[in-house]
Amino acid sequence: MAAWLRTHPGVEVVCRDGSLVYCQGITDGAPDSVQVSDRFHLWQGLPKRAGDVAAAHRGCLPSAVPEPEPAMPPGPAASSDQADTQPAATRRTSSRRCTR
């Protein structure tokens, strides 16, 4: 790789995979060029890198996530008078039913 780049001066950008051998060859053959990763290898490496970052910060997660609010105990069914006094979000949540 280095020899080929030396015979082709003027290379400014080299697209490559994550191989350290190619990295070294490009650095030796075209030291002023910019090395970029192609889209395939970016997408291929993204899940691993995201997992590495998540694992490194796993200890931070409990302090960053608020404690869930305790669930209200089930009470008697609300009468139609009480339903109007409930907040709108509560009315919508409590009136949802799964049907088949």
PDB file of C-alpha atoms in Angstrom:
ATOM      1  CA  MET A   1       0.000   0.000   0.000  1.00  0.00           C
ATOM      2  CA  ALA A   2       2.752   2.447   0.952  1.00  0.00           C
ATOM      3  CA  ALA A   3       4.707   1.774  -2.247  1.00  0.00           C
ATOM      4  CA  TRP A   4       1.644   2.323  -4.446  1.00  0.00           C
ATOM      5  CA  LEU A   5       0.799   5.591  -2.679  1.00  0.00           C
ATOM      6  CA  ARG A   6       4.368   6.834  -3.113  1.00  0.00           C
ATOM      7  CA  THR A   7       4.097   6.291  -6.880  1.00  0.00           C
ATOM      8  CA  HIS A   8       0.783   8.201  -6.940  1.00  0.00           C
ATOM      9  CA  PRO A   9       1.551  11.547  -5.288  1.00  0.00           C
ATOM     10  CA  GLY A  10      -1.274  13.944  -4.635  1.00  0.00           C
ATOM     11  CA  VAL A  11      -3.578  11.510  -2.851  1.00  0.00           C
ATOM     12  CA  GLU A  12      -5.449  13.654  -0.320  1.00  0.00           C
ATOM     13  CA  VAL A  13      -8.144  11.324   1.019  1.00  0.00           C
ATOM     14  CA  VAL A  14      -7.982   7.544   1.455  1.00  0.00           C
ATOM     15  CA  CYS A  15     -11.097   5.539   2.281  1.00  0.00           C
ATOM     16  CA  ARG A  16     -10.293   2.350   4.178  1.00  0.00           C
ATOM     17  CA  ASP A  17     -11.536  -0.251   6.625  1.00  0.00           C
ATOM     18  CA  GLY A  18     -10.306  -0.499  10.212  1.00  0.00           C
ATOM     19  CA  SER A  19      -7.213  -2.571   9.435  1.00  0.00           C
ATOM     20  CA  LEU A  20      -4.115  -1.344  11.241  1.00  0.00           C
ATOM     21  CA  VAL A  21      -1.954  -2.685   8.388  1.00  0.00           C
ATOM     22  CA  TYR A  22      -3.721  -0.397   5.884  1.00  0.00           C
ATOM     23  CA  CYS A  23      -3.524   2.473   8.353  1.00  0.00           C
ATOM     24  CA  GLN A  24       0.230   2.085   8.630  1.00  0.00           C
ATOM     25  CA  GLY A  25       0.664   1.681   4.869  1.00  0.00           C
ATOM     26  CA  ILE A  26      -1.324   4.839   4.180  1.00  0.00           C
ATOM     27  CA  THR A  27       0.560   6.744   6.864  1.00  0.00           C
ATOM     28  CA  ASP A  28       3.894   5.657   5.368  1.00  0.00           C
ATOM     29  CA  GLY A  29       2.924   6.206   1.721  1.00  0.00           C
ATOM     30  CA  ALA A  30       0.821   9.369   1.983  1.00  0.00           C
ATOM     31  CA  PRO A  31       1.495  10.940   5.374  1.00  0.00           C
ATOM     32  CA  ASP A  32      -0.431  14.135   4.562  1.00  0.00           C
ATOM     33  CA  SER A  33      -3.578  12.322   3.425  1.00  0.00           C
ATOM     34  CA  VAL A  34      -6.769  12.127   5.456  1.00  0.00           C
ATOM     35  CA  GLN A  35      -7.941   8.607   6.261  1.00  0.00           C
ATOM     36  CA  VAL A  36     -11.694   8.032   6.370  1.00  0.00           C
ATOM     37  CA  SER A  37     -13.817   4.972   7.011  1.00  0.00           C
ATOM     38  CA  ASP A  38     -16.339   3.841   4.430  1.00  0.00           C
ATOM     39  CA  ARG A  39     -20.053   3.652   5.229  1.00  0.00           C
ATOM     40  CA  PHE A  40     -20.118  -0.155   5.386  1.00  0.00           C
ATOM     41  CA  HIS A  41     -17.405  -0.332   8.026  1.00  0.00           C
ATOM     42  CA  LEU A  42     -18.907   2.543  10.014  1.00  0.00           C
ATOM     43  CA  TRP A  43     -22.252   0.716  10.247  1.00  0.00           C
ATOM     44  CA  GLN A  44     -20.504  -2.578  10.921  1.00  0.00           C
ATOM     45  CA  GLY A  45     -18.515  -1.129  13.847  1.00  0.00           C
ATOM     46  CA  LEU A  46     -21.263   1.045  15.343  1.00  0.00           C
ATOM     47  CA  PRO A  47     -22.963  -1.621  17.522  1.00  0.00           C
ATOM     48  CA  LYS A  48     -19.666  -2.728  19.052  1.00  0.00           C
ATOM     49  CA  ARG A  49     -18.558   0.821  19.778  1.00  0.00           C
ATOM     50  CA  ALA A  50     -21.961   1.726  21.249  1.00  0.00           C
ATOM     51  CA  GLY A  51     -21.746  -1.357  23.472  1.00  0.00           C
ATOM     52  CA  ASP A  52     -18.234  -0.399  24.571  1.00  0.00           C
ATOM     53  CA  VAL A  53     -19.368   3.129  25.497  1.00  0.00           C
ATOM     54  CA  ALA A  54     -22.438   1.826  27.353  1.00  0.00           C
ATOM     55  CA  ALA A  55     -20.313  -0.683  29.275  1.00  0.00           C
ATOM     56  CA  ALA A  56     -17.796   2.010  30.200  1.00  0.00           C
ATOM     57  CA  HIS A  57     -20.567   4.213  31.615  1.00  0.00           C
ATOM     58  CA  ARG A  58     -22.712   1.471  33.142  1.00  0.00           C
ATOM     59  CA  GLY A  59     -21.942   2.759  36.644  1.00  0.00           C
ATOM     60  CA  CYS A  60     -23.290   6.218  35.726  1.00  0.00           C
ATOM     61  CA  LEU A  61     -26.704   4.977  34.591  1.00  0.00           C
ATOM     62  CA  PRO A  62     -28.386   4.439  37.994  1.00  0.00           C
ATOM     63  CA  SER A  63     -27.675   8.039  39.042  1.00  0.00           C
ATOM     64  CA  ALA A  64     -28.845   9.437  35.690  1.00  0.00           C
ATOM     65  CA  VAL A  65     -32.206   7.653  35.659  1.00  0.00           C
ATOM     66  CA  PRO A  66     -34.777   8.951  38.150  1.00  0.00           C
ATOM     67  CA  GLU A  67     -36.488   6.495  40.459  1.00  0.00           C
ATOM     68  CA  PRO A  68     -39.927   5.521  39.158  1.00  0.00           C
ATOM     69  CA  GLU A  69     -42.873   6.895  41.066  1.00  0.00           C
ATOM     70  CA  PRO A  70     -44.689   4.267  43.126  1.00  0.00           C
ATOM     71  CA  ALA A  71     -47.868   2.978  41.509  1.00  0.00           C
ATOM     72  CA  MET A  72     -51.116   4.051  43.110  1.00  0.00           C
ATOM     73  CA  PRO A  73     -53.010   1.162  44.672  1.00  0.00           C
ATOM     74  CA  PRO A  74     -56.166   0.186  42.787  1.00  0.00           C
ATOM     75  CA  GLY A  75     -59.230   1.812  44.303  1.00  0.00           C
ATOM     76  CA  PRO A  76     -62.942   1.570  43.764  1.00  0.00           C
ATOM     77  CA  ALA A  77     -64.210   2.446  40.300  1.00  0.00           C
ATOM     78  CA  ALA A  78     -64.686   6.182  39.905  1.00  0.00           C
ATOM     79  CA  SER A  79     -68.225   7.442  39.517  1.00  0.00           C
ATOM     80  CA  SER A  80     -69.087   9.706  36.601  1.00  0.00           C
ATOM     81  CA  ASP A  81     -68.874  12.757  38.917  1.00  0.00           C
ATOM     82  CA  GLN A  82     -65.328  11.850  39.947  1.00  0.00           C
ATOM     83  CA  ALA A  83     -64.206  11.157  36.380  1.00  0.00           C
ATOM     84  CA  ASP A  84     -64.626  14.842  35.496  1.00  0.00           C
ATOM     85  CA  THR A  85     -62.338  15.898  38.367  1.00  0.00           C
ATOM     86  CA  GLN A  86     -59.484  13.588  37.329  1.00  0.00           C
ATOM     87  CA  PRO A  87     -56.645  15.114  35.290  1.00  0.00           C
ATOM     88  CA  ALA A  88     -57.043  14.519  31.556  1.00  0.00           C
ATOM     89  CA  ALA A  89     -53.931  12.321  31.352  1.00  0.00           C
ATOM     90  CA  THR A  90     -55.289  10.066  34.117  1.00  0.00           C
ATOM     91  CA  ARG A  91     -58.705   9.805  32.435  1.00  0.00           C
ATOM     92  CA  ARG A  92     -57.134   8.787  29.118  1.00  0.00           C
ATOM     93  CA  THR A  93     -54.831   6.236  30.751  1.00  0.00           C
ATOM     94  CA  SER A  94     -57.502   4.691  32.934  1.00  0.00           C
ATOM     95  CA  SER A  95     -60.061   4.411  30.135  1.00  0.00           C
ATOM     96  CA  ARG A  96     -57.834   2.440  27.759  1.00  0.00           C
ATOM     97  CA  ARG A  97     -58.873  -1.161  27.302  1.00  0.00           C
ATOM     98  CA  CYS A  98     -57.443  -3.939  25.201  1.00  0.00           C
ATOM     99  CA  THR A  99     -60.007  -5.614  22.967  1.00  0.00           C
ATOM    100  CA  ARG A 100     -59.749  -8.379  20.434  1.00  0.00           C
TER     101      ARG A 100
END
